[in-house]
CSV table of C-alpha atoms in Angstrom, one decimal:
chain,number,residue,atom,x,y,z
A,1018,UNK,CA,178.8,38.3,147.6
A,1019,UNK,CA,178.5,41.7,149.4
A,1020,UNK,CA,182.2,42.6,148.7
A,1021,UNK,CA,181.0,42.0,144.9
A,1022,UNK,CA,178.4,44.0,145.3
A,1023,UNK,CA,180.1,46.7,146.9
A,1024,UNK,CA,182.9,46.6,144.5
A,1025,UNK,CA,180.5,46.8,141.4
A,1026,UNK,CA,178.4,49.7,143.0
A,1027,UNK,CA,181.9,51.4,143.2
A,1028,UNK,CA,182.2,51.2,139.6
A,1029,UNK,CA,180.6,53.7,136.8
A,1030,UNK,CA,178.0,51.5,135.7
A,1031,UNK,CA,177.2,50.2,139.2
A,1032,UNK,CA,176.5,54.0,140.6
A,1033,UNK,CA,174.1,54.1,136.9
A,1034,UNK,CA,172.3,51.0,137.7
A,1035,UNK,CA,171.8,51.9,141.6
A,1036,UNK,CA,170.5,55.3,140.4
A,1037,UNK,CA,168.4,54.0,138.1
A,1038,UNK,CA,167.1,51.2,140.4
A,1039,UNK,CA,166.5,53.9,142.8
A,1040,UNK,CA,164.3,56.4,140.6
A,1041,UNK,CA,162.3,53.3,139.6
A,1042,UNK,CA,161.5,52.2,143.1
A,1043,UNK,CA,160.9,55.9,144.4
A,1044,UNK,CA,158.5,56.0,141.2
A,1045,UNK,CA,156.6,52.9,141.9
A,1046,UNK,CA,156.1,53.9,145.7
A,1047,UNK,CA,154.5,57.4,144.6
A,1048,UNK,CA,152.2,55.7,142.0
A,1049,UNK,CA,151.3,52.8,144.8
A,1050,UNK,CA,151.0,55.7,147.5
A,1051,UNK,CA,148.7,57.9,144.8
A,1052,UNK,CA,146.6,54.8,144.0
A,1053,UNK,CA,145.7,54.0,147.5
A,1054,UNK,CA,145.5,57.6,149.2
A,1055,UNK,CA,142.0,58.2,148.4
A,1056,UNK,CA,139.7,55.0,147.4
A,1057,UNK,CA,136.6,57.2,147.2
A,1058,UNK,CA,134.7,57.5,144.0
A,1059,UNK,CA,132.3,59.8,144.8
A,1060,UNK,CA,133.2,63.6,146.1
A,1061,UNK,CA,130.1,65.5,147.9
A,1062,UNK,CA,130.4,69.0,149.2
A,1063,UNK,CA,127.2,70.8,150.5
A,1064,UNK,CA,127.7,74.5,151.0
A,1065,UNK,CA,125.7,77.3,151.9
A,1066,UNK,CA,125.8,81.3,151.7
A,1067,UNK,CA,124.1,84.3,152.4
A,1068,UNK,CA,124.3,87.1,149.2
A,1069,UNK,CA,124.6,90.7,151.1
A,1070,UNK,CA,124.0,94.1,149.9
A,1071,UNK,CA,127.0,95.8,148.3
A,1072,UNK,CA,127.3,99.5,147.6
A,1073,UNK,CA,129.7,101.2,145.1
A,1074,UNK,CA,131.2,104.6,145.9
A,1075,UNK,CA,128.2,106.7,145.0
A,1076,UNK,CA,125.9,104.9,147.5
A,1077,UNK,CA,124.3,102.8,144.7
A,1078,UNK,CA,123.3,99.4,145.3
A,1079,UNK,CA,125.1,96.8,143.6
A,1080,UNK,CA,124.0,93.8,145.2
A,1081,UNK,CA,121.1,93.3,147.8
A,1082,UNK,CA,121.1,90.8,150.8
A,1083,UNK,CA,118.6,88.1,149.7
A,1084,UNK,CA,117.7,84.8,151.0
A,1085,UNK,CA,120.5,81.9,151.6
A,1086,UNK,CA,122.1,80.4,148.6
A,1087,UNK,CA,123.2,76.8,148.8
A,1088,UNK,CA,125.7,75.1,146.3
A,1089,UNK,CA,125.9,71.1,146.1
A,1090,UNK,CA,128.8,69.9,144.3
A,1091,UNK,CA,129.4,66.3,143.2
A,1092,UNK,CA,132.3,64.5,141.4
A,1093,UNK,CA,132.1,60.9,140.2
A,1094,UNK,CA,134.4,59.3,137.9
A,1095,UNK,CA,135.4,62.6,136.2
A,1096,UNK,CA,131.7,63.6,135.8
A,1097,UNK,CA,131.1,67.0,137.9
A,1098,UNK,CA,127.8,68.5,138.9
A,1099,UNK,CA,126.8,72.0,140.5
A,1100,UNK,CA,123.7,72.6,142.0
A,1101,UNK,CA,122.9,76.2,143.0
A,1102,UNK,CA,119.4,76.9,144.7
A,1103,UNK,CA,117.7,79.4,147.0
A,1104,UNK,CA,116.5,78.7,150.4
A,1105,UNK,CA,112.6,78.9,149.4
A,1106,UNK,CA,109.5,76.4,149.1
A,1107,UNK,CA,110.0,74.0,146.5
A,1108,UNK,CA,107.2,76.0,144.4
A,1109,UNK,CA,108.9,79.4,144.6
A,1110,UNK,CA,112.8,78.0,144.6
A,1111,UNK,CA,115.3,79.4,142.2
A,1112,UNK,CA,117.8,76.6,141.0
A,1113,UNK,CA,120.5,75.8,138.3
A,1114,UNK,CA,121.8,72.6,137.9
A,1115,UNK,CA,125.2,72.4,135.5
A,1116,UNK,CA,127.0,68.9,134.8
A,1117,UNK,CA,130.2,68.3,132.6
A,1118,UNK,CA,133.8,67.3,133.4
A,1119,UNK,CA,137.0,68.7,134.3
A,1120,UNK,CA,138.9,70.4,131.4
A,1121,UNK,CA,142.2,71.3,132.9
A,1122,UNK,CA,143.8,70.6,136.4
A,1123,UNK,CA,146.7,73.2,137.1
A,1124,UNK,CA,148.0,71.2,140.2
A,1125,UNK,CA,150.5,73.9,141.7
A,1126,UNK,CA,147.2,76.0,142.7
A,1127,UNK,CA,145.0,73.3,142.7
A,1128,UNK,CA,142.8,75.5,140.1
A,1129,UNK,CA,140.4,73.4,138.1
A,1130,UNK,CA,138.9,74.5,135.0
A,1131,UNK,CA,135.4,72.9,134.3
A,1132,UNK,CA,133.5,72.6,130.9
A,1133,UNK,CA,129.7,72.6,132.3
A,1134,UNK,CA,126.4,72.5,130.8
A,1135,UNK,CA,123.3,73.7,132.4
A,1136,UNK,CA,121.1,70.9,132.4
A,1137,UNK,CA,117.9,72.4,134.6
A,1138,UNK,CA,117.1,75.9,135.6
A,1139,UNK,CA,114.2,77.5,137.4
A,1140,UNK,CA,114.6,81.5,137.7
A,1141,UNK,CA,111.9,84.0,139.1
A,1142,UNK,CA,110.6,85.9,136.1
A,1143,UNK,CA,110.4,89.1,138.0
A,1144,UNK,CA,113.4,89.4,139.7
A,1145,UNK,CA,115.8,86.4,139.2
A,1146,UNK,CA,118.2,86.8,141.9
A,1147,UNK,CA,120.1,83.4,141.4
A,1148,UNK,CA,121.0,84.2,137.7
A,1149,UNK,CA,122.4,87.7,138.4
A,1150,UNK,CA,124.5,86.3,141.3
A,1151,UNK,CA,125.9,83.2,139.3
A,1152,UNK,CA,126.6,85.7,136.4
A,1153,UNK,CA,128.8,87.1,138.4
A,1154,UNK,CA,130.5,84.1,140.5
A,1155,UNK,CA,130.8,82.4,137.3
A,1156,UNK,CA,131.9,85.1,134.9
A,1157,UNK,CA,129.3,84.7,132.2
A,1158,UNK,CA,126.6,87.0,131.1
A,1159,UNK,CA,123.2,86.3,132.2
A,1160,UNK,CA,121.5,85.4,128.8
A,1161,UNK,CA,124.1,82.0,128.9
A,1162,UNK,CA,122.7,80.9,131.9
A,1163,UNK,CA,119.7,79.1,130.6
A,1164,UNK,CA,119.1,75.6,129.7
A,1165,UNK,CA,121.2,74.1,127.5
A,1166,UNK,CA,124.1,76.5,127.3
A,1167,UNK,CA,127.5,75.6,127.9
A,1168,UNK,CA,129.8,77.1,130.8
A,1169,UNK,CA,133.4,77.2,131.6
A,1170,UNK,CA,134.0,77.4,135.4
A,1171,UNK,CA,137.4,78.2,137.3
A,1172,UNK,CA,137.4,76.7,140.6
A,1173,UNK,CA,140.5,76.6,143.3
A,1174,UNK,CA,140.3,74.4,146.2
A,1175,UNK,CA,142.1,76.7,149.0
A,1176,UNK,CA,141.9,74.0,151.7
A,1177,UNK,CA,140.5,70.6,152.4
A,1178,UNK,CA,140.5,69.2,156.0
A,1179,UNK,CA,139.3,65.8,155.4
A,1180,UNK,CA,139.5,64.4,159.4
A,1181,UNK,CA,136.8,67.6,159.8
A,1182,UNK,CA,134.8,67.1,156.6
A,1183,UNK,CA,135.8,70.5,155.5
A,1184,UNK,CA,136.5,72.1,152.0
A,1185,UNK,CA,137.2,75.7,151.2
A,1186,UNK,CA,136.9,76.5,147.5
A,1187,UNK,CA,136.8,79.9,145.3
A,1188,UNK,CA,135.5,80.6,142.2
A,1189,UNK,CA,137.5,82.8,139.8
A,1190,UNK,CA,137.9,85.7,138.8
A,1191,UNK,CA,135.2,87.1,141.2
A,1192,UNK,CA,136.9,85.1,144.2
A,1193,UNK,CA,133.6,84.1,145.8
A,1194,UNK,CA,134.4,81.9,148.8
A,1195,UNK,CA,132.5,78.8,149.5
A,1196,UNK,CA,133.1,76.9,153.0
A,1197,UNK,CA,131.9,73.6,152.4
A,1198,UNK,CA,131.0,70.4,154.3
A,1199,UNK,CA,132.6,67.3,152.9
A,1200,UNK,CA,130.5,64.0,152.6
């Protein structure tokens, strides 16, 4: 039996059958590994940052240091939610909540293009620091960051360390970095 199989594999048809069988087994193994690699249905990241004062070449303040800023990112069954909020007491807190879905994924760079809609917002009327910050980070005009408007966001995953519950993400084009705790 083995001799006949060996003789068959030495023929052209035998080599083609062996090659096709190997490719099918390899593809099935990859699909099986991908299916079981991550069984989590919900990904949640909590991030915090501080906004700093930046000056241009003329010494003019481009951005002033403000209270800490927080970002919560939740992905559940391809539904994505971004929540930005400041560290103030509840009645004075600025926040923006965006909800949407993944529009495109560039696998080579782990670049996610998200289509989101502003579903909840609260800015300070006198000096809306969060609105100015988000206009830069999300590459949108301030006026588009209001309730009901749609926003397109480009986010890149730079590093993931599941063992230490850590993820590093970057928002483009302004290259703002967020180091986040993974839940």
